[in-house]
XYZ file of C-alpha atoms in Angstrom:
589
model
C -1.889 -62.874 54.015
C -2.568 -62.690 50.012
C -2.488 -59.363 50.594
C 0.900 -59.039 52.132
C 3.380 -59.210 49.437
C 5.578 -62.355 48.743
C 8.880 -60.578 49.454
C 7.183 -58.984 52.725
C 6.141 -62.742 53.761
C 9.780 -63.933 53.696
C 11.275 -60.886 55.657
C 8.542 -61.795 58.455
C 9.969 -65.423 58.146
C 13.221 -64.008 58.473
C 12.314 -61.127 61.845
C 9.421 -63.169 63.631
C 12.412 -65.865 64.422
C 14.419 -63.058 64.746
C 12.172 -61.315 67.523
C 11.748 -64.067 69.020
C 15.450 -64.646 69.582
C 15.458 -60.919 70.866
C 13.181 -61.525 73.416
C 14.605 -65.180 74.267
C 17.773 -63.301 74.754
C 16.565 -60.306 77.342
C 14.216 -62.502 79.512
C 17.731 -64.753 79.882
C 19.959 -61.745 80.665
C 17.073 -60.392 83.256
C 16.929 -63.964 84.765
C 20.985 -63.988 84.799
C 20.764 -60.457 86.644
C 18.412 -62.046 88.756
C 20.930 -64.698 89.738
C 24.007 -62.663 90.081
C 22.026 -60.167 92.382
C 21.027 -63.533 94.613
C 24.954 -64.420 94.186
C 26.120 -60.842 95.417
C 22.945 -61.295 98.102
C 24.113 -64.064 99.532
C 27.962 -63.811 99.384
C 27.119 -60.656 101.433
C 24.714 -62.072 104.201
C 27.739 -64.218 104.643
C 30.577 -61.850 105.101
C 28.065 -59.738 107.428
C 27.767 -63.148 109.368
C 31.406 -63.717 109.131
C 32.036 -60.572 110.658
C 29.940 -61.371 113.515
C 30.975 -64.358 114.387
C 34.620 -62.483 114.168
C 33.208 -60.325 116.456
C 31.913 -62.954 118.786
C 35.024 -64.727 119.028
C 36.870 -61.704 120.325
C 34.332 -61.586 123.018
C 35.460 -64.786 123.585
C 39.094 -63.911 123.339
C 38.335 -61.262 126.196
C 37.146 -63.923 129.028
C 39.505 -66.431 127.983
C 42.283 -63.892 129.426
C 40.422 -63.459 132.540
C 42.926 -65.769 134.360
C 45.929 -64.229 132.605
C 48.698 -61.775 134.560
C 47.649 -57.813 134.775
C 50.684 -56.843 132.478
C 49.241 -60.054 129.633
C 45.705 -59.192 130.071
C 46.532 -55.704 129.751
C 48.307 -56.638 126.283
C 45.320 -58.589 125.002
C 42.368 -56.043 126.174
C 44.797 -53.932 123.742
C 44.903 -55.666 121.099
C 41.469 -57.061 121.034
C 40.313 -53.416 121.153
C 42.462 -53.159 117.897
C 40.828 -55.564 116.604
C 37.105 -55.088 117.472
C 37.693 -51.993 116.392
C 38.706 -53.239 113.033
C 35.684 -55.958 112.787
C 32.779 -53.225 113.587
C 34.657 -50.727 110.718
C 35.164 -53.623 108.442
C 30.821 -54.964 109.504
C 29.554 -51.364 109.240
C 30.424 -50.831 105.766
C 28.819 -54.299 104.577
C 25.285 -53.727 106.714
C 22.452 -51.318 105.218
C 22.407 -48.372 107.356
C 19.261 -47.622 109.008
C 18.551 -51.118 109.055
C 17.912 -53.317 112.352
C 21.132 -54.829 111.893
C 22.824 -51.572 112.230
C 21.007 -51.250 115.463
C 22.321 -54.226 116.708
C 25.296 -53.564 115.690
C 25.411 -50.202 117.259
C 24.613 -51.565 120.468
C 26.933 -54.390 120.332
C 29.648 -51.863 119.067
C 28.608 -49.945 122.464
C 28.668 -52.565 124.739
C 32.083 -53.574 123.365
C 33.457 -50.202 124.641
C 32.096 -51.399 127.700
C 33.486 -54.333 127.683
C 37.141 -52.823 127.464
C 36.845 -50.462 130.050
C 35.340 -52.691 132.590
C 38.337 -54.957 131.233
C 40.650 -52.646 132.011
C 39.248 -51.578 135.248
C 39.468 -54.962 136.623
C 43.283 -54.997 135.412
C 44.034 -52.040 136.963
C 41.988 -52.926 140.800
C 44.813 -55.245 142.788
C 41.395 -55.802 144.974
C 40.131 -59.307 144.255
C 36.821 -58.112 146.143
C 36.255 -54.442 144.344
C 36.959 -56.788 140.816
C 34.361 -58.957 141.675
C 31.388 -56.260 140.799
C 33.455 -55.326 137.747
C 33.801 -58.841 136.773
C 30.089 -59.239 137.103
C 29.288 -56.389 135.034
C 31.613 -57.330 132.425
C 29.900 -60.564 132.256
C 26.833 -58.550 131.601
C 28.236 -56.404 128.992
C 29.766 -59.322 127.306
C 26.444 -60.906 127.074
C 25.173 -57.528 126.277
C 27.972 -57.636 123.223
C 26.805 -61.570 122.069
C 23.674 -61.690 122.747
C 22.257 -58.403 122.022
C 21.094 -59.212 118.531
C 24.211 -60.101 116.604
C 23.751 -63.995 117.341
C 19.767 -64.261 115.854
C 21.207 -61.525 112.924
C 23.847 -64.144 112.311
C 21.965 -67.006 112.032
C 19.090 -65.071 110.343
C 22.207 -63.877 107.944
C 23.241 -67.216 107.452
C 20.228 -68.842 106.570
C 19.320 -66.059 104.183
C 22.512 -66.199 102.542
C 21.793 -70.232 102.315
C 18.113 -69.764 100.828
C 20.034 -66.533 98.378
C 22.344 -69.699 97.192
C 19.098 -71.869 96.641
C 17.431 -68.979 95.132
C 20.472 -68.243 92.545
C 20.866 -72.101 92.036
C 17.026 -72.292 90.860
C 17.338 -68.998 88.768
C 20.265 -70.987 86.070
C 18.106 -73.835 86.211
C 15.351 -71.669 85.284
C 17.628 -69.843 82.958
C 18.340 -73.062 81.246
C 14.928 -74.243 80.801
C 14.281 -70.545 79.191
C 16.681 -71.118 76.905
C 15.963 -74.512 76.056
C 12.423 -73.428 75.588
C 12.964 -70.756 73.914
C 15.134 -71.969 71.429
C 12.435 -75.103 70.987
C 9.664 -72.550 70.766
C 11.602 -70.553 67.660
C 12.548 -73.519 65.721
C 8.580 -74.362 66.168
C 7.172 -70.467 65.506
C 10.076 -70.549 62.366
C 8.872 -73.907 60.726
C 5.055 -73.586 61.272
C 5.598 -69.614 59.337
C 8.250 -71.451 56.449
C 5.496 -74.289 56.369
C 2.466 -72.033 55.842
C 4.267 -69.554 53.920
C 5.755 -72.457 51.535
C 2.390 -74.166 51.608
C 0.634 -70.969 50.322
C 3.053 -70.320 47.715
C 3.070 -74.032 46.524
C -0.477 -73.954 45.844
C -1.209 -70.689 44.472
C 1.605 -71.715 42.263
C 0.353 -75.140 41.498
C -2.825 -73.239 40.687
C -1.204 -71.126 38.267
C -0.105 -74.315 36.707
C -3.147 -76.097 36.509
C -4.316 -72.511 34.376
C -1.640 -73.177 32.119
C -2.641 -76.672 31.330
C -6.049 -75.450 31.609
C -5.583 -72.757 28.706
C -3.771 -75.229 26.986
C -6.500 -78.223 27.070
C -9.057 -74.787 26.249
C -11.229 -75.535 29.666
C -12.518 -72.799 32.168
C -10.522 -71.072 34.008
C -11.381 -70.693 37.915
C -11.898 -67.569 39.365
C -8.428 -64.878 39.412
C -7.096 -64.728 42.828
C -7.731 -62.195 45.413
C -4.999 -60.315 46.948
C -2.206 -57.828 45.849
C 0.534 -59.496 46.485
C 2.664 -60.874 43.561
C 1.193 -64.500 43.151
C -2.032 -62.774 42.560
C -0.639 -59.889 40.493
C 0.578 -62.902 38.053
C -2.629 -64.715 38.047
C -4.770 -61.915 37.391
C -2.443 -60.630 34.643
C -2.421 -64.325 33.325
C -6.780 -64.153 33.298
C -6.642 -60.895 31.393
C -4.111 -62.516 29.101
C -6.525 -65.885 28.296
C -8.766 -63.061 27.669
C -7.655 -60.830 25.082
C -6.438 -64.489 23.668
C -9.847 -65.796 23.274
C -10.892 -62.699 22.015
C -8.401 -62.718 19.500
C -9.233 -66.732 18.961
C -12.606 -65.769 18.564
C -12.321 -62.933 16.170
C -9.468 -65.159 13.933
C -12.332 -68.394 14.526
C -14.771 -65.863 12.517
C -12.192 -64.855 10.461
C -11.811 -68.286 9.574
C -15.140 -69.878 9.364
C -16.479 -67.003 7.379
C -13.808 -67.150 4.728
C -14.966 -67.922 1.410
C -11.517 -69.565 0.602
C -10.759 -73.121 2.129
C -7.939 -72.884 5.359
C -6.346 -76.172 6.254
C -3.629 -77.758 7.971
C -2.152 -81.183 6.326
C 0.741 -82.846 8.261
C 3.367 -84.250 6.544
C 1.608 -87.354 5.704
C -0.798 -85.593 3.551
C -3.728 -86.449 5.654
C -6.000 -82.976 6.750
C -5.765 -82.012 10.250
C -8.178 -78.765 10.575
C -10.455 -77.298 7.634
C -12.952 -74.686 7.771
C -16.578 -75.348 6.522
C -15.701 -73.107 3.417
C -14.973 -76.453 1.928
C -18.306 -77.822 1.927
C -18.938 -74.693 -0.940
C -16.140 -75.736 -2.609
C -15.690 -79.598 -2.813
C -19.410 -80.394 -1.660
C -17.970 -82.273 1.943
C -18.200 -81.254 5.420
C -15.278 -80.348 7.230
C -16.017 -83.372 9.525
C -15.831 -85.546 6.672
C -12.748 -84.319 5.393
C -10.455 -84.218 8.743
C -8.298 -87.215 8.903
C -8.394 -88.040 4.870
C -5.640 -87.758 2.317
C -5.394 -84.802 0.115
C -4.371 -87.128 -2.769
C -7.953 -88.650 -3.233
C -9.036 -85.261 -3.428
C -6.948 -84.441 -6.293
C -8.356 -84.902 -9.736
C -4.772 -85.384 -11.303
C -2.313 -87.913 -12.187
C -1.320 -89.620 -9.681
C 1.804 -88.990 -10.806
C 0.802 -84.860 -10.447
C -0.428 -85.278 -6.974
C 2.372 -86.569 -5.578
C 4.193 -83.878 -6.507
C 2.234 -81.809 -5.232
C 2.194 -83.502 -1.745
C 6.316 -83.864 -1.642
C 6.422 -79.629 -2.896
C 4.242 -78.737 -0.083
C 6.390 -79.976 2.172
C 10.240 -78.833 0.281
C 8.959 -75.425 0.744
C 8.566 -73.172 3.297
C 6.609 -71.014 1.371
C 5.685 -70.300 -1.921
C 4.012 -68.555 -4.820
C 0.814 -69.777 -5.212
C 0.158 -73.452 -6.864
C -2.533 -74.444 -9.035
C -3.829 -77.970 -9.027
C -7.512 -79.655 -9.771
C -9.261 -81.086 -7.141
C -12.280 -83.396 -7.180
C -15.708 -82.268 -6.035
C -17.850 -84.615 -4.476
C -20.126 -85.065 -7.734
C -16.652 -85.840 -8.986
C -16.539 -82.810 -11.289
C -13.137 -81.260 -11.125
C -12.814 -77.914 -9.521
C -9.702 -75.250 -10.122
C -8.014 -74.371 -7.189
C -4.622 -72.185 -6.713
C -3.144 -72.842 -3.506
C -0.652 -70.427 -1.181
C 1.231 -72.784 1.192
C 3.471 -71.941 4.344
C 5.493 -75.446 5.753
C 6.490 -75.467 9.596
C 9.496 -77.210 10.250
C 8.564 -77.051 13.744
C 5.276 -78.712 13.388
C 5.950 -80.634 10.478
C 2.639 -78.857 9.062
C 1.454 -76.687 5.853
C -1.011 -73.850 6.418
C -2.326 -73.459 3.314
C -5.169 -71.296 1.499
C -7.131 -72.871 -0.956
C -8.965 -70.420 -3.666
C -11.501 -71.622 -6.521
C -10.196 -69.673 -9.631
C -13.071 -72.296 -11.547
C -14.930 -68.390 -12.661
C -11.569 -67.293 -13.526
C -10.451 -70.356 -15.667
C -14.061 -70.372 -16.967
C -14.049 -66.629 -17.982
C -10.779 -67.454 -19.787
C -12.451 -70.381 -21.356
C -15.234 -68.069 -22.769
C -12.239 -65.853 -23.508
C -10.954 -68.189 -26.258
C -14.836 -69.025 -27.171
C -15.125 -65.569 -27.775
C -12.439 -65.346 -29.996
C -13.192 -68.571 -32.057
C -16.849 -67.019 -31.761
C -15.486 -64.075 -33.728
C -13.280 -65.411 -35.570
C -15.522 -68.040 -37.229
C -19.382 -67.231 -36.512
C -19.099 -63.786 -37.860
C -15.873 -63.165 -40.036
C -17.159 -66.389 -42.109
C -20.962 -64.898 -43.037
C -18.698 -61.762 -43.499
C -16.238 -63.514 -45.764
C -19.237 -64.823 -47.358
C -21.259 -61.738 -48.094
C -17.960 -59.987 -49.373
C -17.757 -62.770 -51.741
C -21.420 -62.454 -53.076
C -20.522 -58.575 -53.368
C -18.405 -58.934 -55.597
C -20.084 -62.087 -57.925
C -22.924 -59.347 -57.864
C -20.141 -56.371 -59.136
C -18.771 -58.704 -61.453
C -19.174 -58.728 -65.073
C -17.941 -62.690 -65.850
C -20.597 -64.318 -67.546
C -20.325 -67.272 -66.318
C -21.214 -65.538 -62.970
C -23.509 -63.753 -63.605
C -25.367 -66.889 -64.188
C -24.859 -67.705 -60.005
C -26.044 -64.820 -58.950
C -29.431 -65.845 -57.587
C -27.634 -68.657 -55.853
C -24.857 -66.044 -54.395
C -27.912 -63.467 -53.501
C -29.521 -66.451 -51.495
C -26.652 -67.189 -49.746
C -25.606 -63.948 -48.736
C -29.343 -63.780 -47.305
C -28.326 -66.527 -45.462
C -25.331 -65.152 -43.721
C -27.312 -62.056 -42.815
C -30.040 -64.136 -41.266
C -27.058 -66.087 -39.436
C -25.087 -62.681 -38.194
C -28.709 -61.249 -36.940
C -29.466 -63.884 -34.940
C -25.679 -64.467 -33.551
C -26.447 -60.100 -32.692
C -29.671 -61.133 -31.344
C -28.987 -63.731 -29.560
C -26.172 -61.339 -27.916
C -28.825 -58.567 -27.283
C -30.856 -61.024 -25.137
C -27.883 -62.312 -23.451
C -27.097 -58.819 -22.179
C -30.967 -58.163 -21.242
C -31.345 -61.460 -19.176
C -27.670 -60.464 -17.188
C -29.021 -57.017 -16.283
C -32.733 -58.089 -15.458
C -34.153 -56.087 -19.115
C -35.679 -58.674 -20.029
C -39.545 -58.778 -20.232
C -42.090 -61.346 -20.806
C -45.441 -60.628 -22.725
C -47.202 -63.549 -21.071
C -50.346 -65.030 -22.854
C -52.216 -68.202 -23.329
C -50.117 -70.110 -25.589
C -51.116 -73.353 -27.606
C -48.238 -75.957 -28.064
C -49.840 -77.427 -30.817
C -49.242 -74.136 -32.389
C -45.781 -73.884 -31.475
C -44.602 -76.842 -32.494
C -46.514 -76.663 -35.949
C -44.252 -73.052 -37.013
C -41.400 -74.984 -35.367
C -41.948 -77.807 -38.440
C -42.678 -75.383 -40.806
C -39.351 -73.157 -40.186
C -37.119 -75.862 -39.749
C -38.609 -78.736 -42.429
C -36.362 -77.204 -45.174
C -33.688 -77.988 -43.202
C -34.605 -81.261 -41.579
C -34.864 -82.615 -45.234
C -31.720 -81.278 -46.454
C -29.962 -83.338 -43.859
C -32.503 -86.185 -44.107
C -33.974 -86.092 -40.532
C -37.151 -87.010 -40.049
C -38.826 -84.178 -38.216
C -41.869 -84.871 -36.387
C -44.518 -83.439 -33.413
C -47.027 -84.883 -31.403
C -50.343 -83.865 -31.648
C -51.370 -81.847 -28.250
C -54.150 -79.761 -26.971
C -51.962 -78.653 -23.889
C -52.248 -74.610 -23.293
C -49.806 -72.888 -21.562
C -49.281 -69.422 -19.870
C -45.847 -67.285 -21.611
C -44.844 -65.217 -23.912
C -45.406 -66.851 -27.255
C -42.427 -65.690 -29.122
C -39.756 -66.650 -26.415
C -41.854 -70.250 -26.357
C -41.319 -70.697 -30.073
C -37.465 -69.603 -29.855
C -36.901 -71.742 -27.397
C -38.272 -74.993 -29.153
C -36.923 -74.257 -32.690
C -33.791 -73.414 -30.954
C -33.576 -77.526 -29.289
C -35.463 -78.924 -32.440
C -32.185 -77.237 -34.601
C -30.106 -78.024 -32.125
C -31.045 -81.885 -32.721
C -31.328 -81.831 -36.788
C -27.598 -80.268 -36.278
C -26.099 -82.714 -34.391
C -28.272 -85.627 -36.359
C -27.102 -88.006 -39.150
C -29.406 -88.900 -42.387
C -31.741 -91.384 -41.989
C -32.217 -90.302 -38.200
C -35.313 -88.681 -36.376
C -36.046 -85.947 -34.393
C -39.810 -85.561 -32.347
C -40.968 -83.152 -30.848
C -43.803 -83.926 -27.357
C -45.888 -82.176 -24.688
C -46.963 -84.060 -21.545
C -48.952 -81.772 -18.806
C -49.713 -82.194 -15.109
C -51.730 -80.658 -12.926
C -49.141 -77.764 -12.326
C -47.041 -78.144 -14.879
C -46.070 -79.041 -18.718
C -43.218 -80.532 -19.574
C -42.292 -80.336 -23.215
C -39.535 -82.965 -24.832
C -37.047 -82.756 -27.802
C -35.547 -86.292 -28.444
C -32.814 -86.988 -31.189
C -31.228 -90.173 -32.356
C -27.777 -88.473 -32.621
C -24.766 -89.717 -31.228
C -25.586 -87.774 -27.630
C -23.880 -86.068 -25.420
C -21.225 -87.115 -22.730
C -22.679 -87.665 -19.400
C -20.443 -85.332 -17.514
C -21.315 -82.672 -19.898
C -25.176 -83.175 -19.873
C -25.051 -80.283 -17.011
C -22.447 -77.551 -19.189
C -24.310 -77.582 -21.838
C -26.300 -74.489 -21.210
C -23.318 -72.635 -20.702
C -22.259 -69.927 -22.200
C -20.614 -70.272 -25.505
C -19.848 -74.054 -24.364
C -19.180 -76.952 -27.429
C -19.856 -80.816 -26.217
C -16.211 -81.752 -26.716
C -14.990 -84.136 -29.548
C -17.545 -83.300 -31.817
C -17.020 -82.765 -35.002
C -20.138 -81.562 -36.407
C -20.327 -77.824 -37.641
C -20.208 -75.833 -34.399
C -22.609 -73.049 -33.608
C -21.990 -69.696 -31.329
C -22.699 -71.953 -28.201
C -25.497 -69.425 -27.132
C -28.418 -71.131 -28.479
C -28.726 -73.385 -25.100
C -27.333 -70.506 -23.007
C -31.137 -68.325 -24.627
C -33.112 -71.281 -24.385
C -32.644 -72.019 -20.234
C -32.840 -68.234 -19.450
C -36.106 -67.605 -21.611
C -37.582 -71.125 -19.463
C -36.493 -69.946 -15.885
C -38.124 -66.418 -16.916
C -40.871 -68.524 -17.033
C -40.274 -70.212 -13.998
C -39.764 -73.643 -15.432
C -36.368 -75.209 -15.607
C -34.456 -77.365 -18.409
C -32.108 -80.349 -18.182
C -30.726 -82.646 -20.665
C -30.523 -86.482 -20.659
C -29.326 -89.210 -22.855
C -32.138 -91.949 -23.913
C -30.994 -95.455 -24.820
C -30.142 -97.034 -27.125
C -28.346 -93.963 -28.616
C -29.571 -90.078 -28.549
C -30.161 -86.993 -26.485
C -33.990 -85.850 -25.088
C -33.808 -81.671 -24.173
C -36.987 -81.234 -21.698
C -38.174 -78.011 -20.211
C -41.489 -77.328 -17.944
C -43.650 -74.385 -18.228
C -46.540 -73.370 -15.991
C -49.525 -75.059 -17.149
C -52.619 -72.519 -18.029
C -55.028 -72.253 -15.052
C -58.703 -73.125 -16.255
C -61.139 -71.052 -16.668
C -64.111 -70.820 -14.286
């Protein structure tokens, strides 16, 4: 039947009652033919036996006017001729001809002739004893004319025509019980076919709306119908629909997950409804942590800030992008800019979070850059153009400067080669140029030319510069070693006051070495302990003579080329220890 289209299944509710009715209706009319043919039966049986007995009673009629006068029996032999004539016309055209009837009434028709000639014989013979013969064989023909087969036809007549009455009386009630059972039968066929029919579309259709809440609650959907009619038509349509819609669920689920950018939802409460795990990159939580909080705690604003924020997300529908700071989970903050769409409908913001942290960072190193230029190299510049022209001038009084002006233009050059240098390198450790000329290298060597290049300086500023006494070898390149310790050990006198120390130490493992720079200056901020190796990055509020902020930036690529690593720490009760490893030198034999 699921083949049998839906609009095909309600015309056959519509003919089968239909057909039925049809044939309800011609067994009826054959069983009312029936009946009327008994009817016309029987009403004729008893006109055939009311012409007999017609018949008969003229028979009658003749012996009745045996005792009559000549001239009045004369009369009545007359007209009882007339009118046995009359009664075998009128029976002979209501019998069957050829049947045994007509036989019998043939020969009662024949013996009635005789009957009225004997009749009138006896009228006219005066002769009482030549009428007795003809009286006798009148008597014989009359019994001839009765009894010759019309009295057993007209009983057999009559009691046919009483059983044809019977017969037509059980045919209506038959006729009735047809129809009664008929009609009974139909309303049964008709509600069985409405209830099956109605029951199969009922479910199907329930089972088309279990799909829908089975797509909706994202469960398994049973197998698609079989059939062609248009129930299944629908349902199959409906399981290649799901399909291309998990598909496309699927593809924008990739889509989603794989994006580097954070995609959330936040109702209008500001709590997170859906995140993808892009934000575990960016804010250091899992997406699992992070469903069901409140944006605002992840907002490293004013609270004042983030509340605007929250009400603007949800005033527009949407909007150029917004840039706020958000709070990692190591509580750093983290520059975001955000592109926001609000549904009214859903009382929901889709929004895309990017990190633009590179891009506010390159335009931080931007303006480093600048001040970089601006004061590291126009100032030794400055400087030498002013010992240029002490040395072109003629004053006396100058003159008696120069060496002083000589040395510090020597100075500046030193300072402006090693700013170039240091620039060089940074360029050869981004493009992978740089090499390493690895040796056996003794710290107690390094740290003594460490003392001896940076002692002048050390005393000018009244540090008291000191190194451990070691025996520790390592395995490196020797030059890059020694940059990278008079680069921390100047780093310290720098940011040092008079009176202070600065000390220099080696501790090894059996892997490793790990080499120490402690100061006694005022330190460094704890949530800048980790930027300081940054490029061109100044410890904030300091306001000690500032350098090109590549020093540190030289010193922790030179020690991962080495395959160590370098942190920086503050030591109580005041001061800063810079420690890198190195790999310790593998002994011999």
């Amino acid at each position: 039947m699921r083949r049998i289209p839906v609009a095909a299944q309600v015309l056959i509710l519509a003919i089968v009652p239909l057909v039925m009715q049809l044939l309800l209706l011609l067994w009826m009319a054959d069983l009312q033919s029936q009946a009327e043919q008994q009817l016309n039966q029987a009403v004729r049986q008893r006109e055939i036996a009311e012409s007999i007995s017609k018949l008969m009673s003229l028979a009658y009629d003749v012996a009745r006017h045996a005792a009559d006068d000549p001239d009045s029996q004369l009369k009545a032999v007359e007209e009882i001729t007339s009118r046995t004539r009359s009664a075998y016309e009128e029976l002979k055209t209501v019998i069957e001809p050829g049947s045994d009837l007509q036989k019998a009434v043939e020969r009662s028709e024949k013996a009635s002739l005789q009957v009225q000639q004997t009749f009138k014989m006896i009228v006219s013979t005066p002769d009482g004893k030549l009428r007795k013969p003809l009286w006798v064989s009148l008597r014989g023909s009359v019994k001839e004319m009765i009894f010759g087969g019309l009295l057993s036809a007209e009983k057999e007549l009559k009691a046919m025509a009483e059983k044809g009455m019977l017969t037509e009386s059980a045919l209506r009630e038959k006729f009735q019980r047809v129809a009664l059972f008929g009609s009974t039968a139909t309303l049964i066929v008709s509600g069985t076919l409405a209830l099956l029919l109605a029951s199969n579309i009922s479910r199907r259709l329930k089972r088309l709306d279990d799909n829908n809440l089975r797509m909706a609650s994202n469960l398994p959907l049973p197998a698609p119908m079989s059939g062609g009619d248009e129930i299944a038509r629908i349902d199959q349509t409906f399981h290649e629909m799901v399909k291309v819609l998990k598909e496309t669920a699927t593809k924008e689920h990739l889509v989603i997950e794989g994006a580097r950018d954070v995609i959330c939802s936040i109702e209008k409460s500001g709590r997170i409804v859906a995140i993808n795990p892009a934000c575990t990159e960016m804010l250091g939580f899992t997406p699992e942590e992070l469903i069901g909080a409140r944006l605002i705690n992840l907002i490293a604003e004013e609270p004042e800030v983030a509340q605007s924020f929250l009400e603007q997300l949800q005033k527009i529908k949407q909007s150029e992008p917004v840039e706020i700071k958000l709070r990692h989970r190591d509580l750093r903050p983290i520059d975001t800019s955000w592109s926001v769409q609000w549904s009214e409908d859903e009382h929901t913001a889709f929004c895309v979070v990017h990190d633009i942290s590179e891009r506010r960072a390159a335009e931080r190193l931007r303006e480093e850059v600048l001040y970089m230029v601006s004061h590291d190299l126009r100032t030794p510049l400055t400087t030498l153009n002013h010992v240029f022209e002490v040395l072109s001038s003629t004053n006396s009084q100058l003159q008696e400067r120069r060496a002083h002006y000589v040395q510090l233009g020597e100075r500046n050059v030193e300072r402006l080669i090693r700013l170039i240098s240091d620039l060089l390198d940074i360029e050869k450790i981004r493009s992978g140029k740089m090499v390493l000329e690895t040796e056996s290298v003794h710290l107690d060597e390094c740290f003594q030319a460490c003392l001896e290049a940076l002692a002048p300086a050390a005393e000018g500023k009244g540090v008291h510069l000191s190194a451990d006494e070691t025996s520790i070898v390592v395995s490196g390149d020797a030059d890059k070693i020694d940059r990278v310790i008079i680069n921390l050990v100047g780093n310290a006198i720098k940011y040092s006051n008079s009176g202070d120390s600065v000390r220099v130490a080696a501790e090894a493992d059996s892997e490793k070495v790990t080499v120490s720079i402690i100061d006694e200056g005022p330190g460094i901020p704890a949530d800048q302990l980790d930027k300081v190796f940054e490029r061109f990055h100044q410890v904030q509020g300091d306001d000690q003579a500032k350098g090109s902020g590549l020093g540190l930036t030289i010193c922790k690529a030179f020690v991962e080329l080495h395959g160590g690593k370098i942190w920086a720490e503050r030591v109580s009760p005041r001061g800063t220890k810079f420690a890198f490893t190195l790999p310790r030198q593998a002994e011999a034999g």
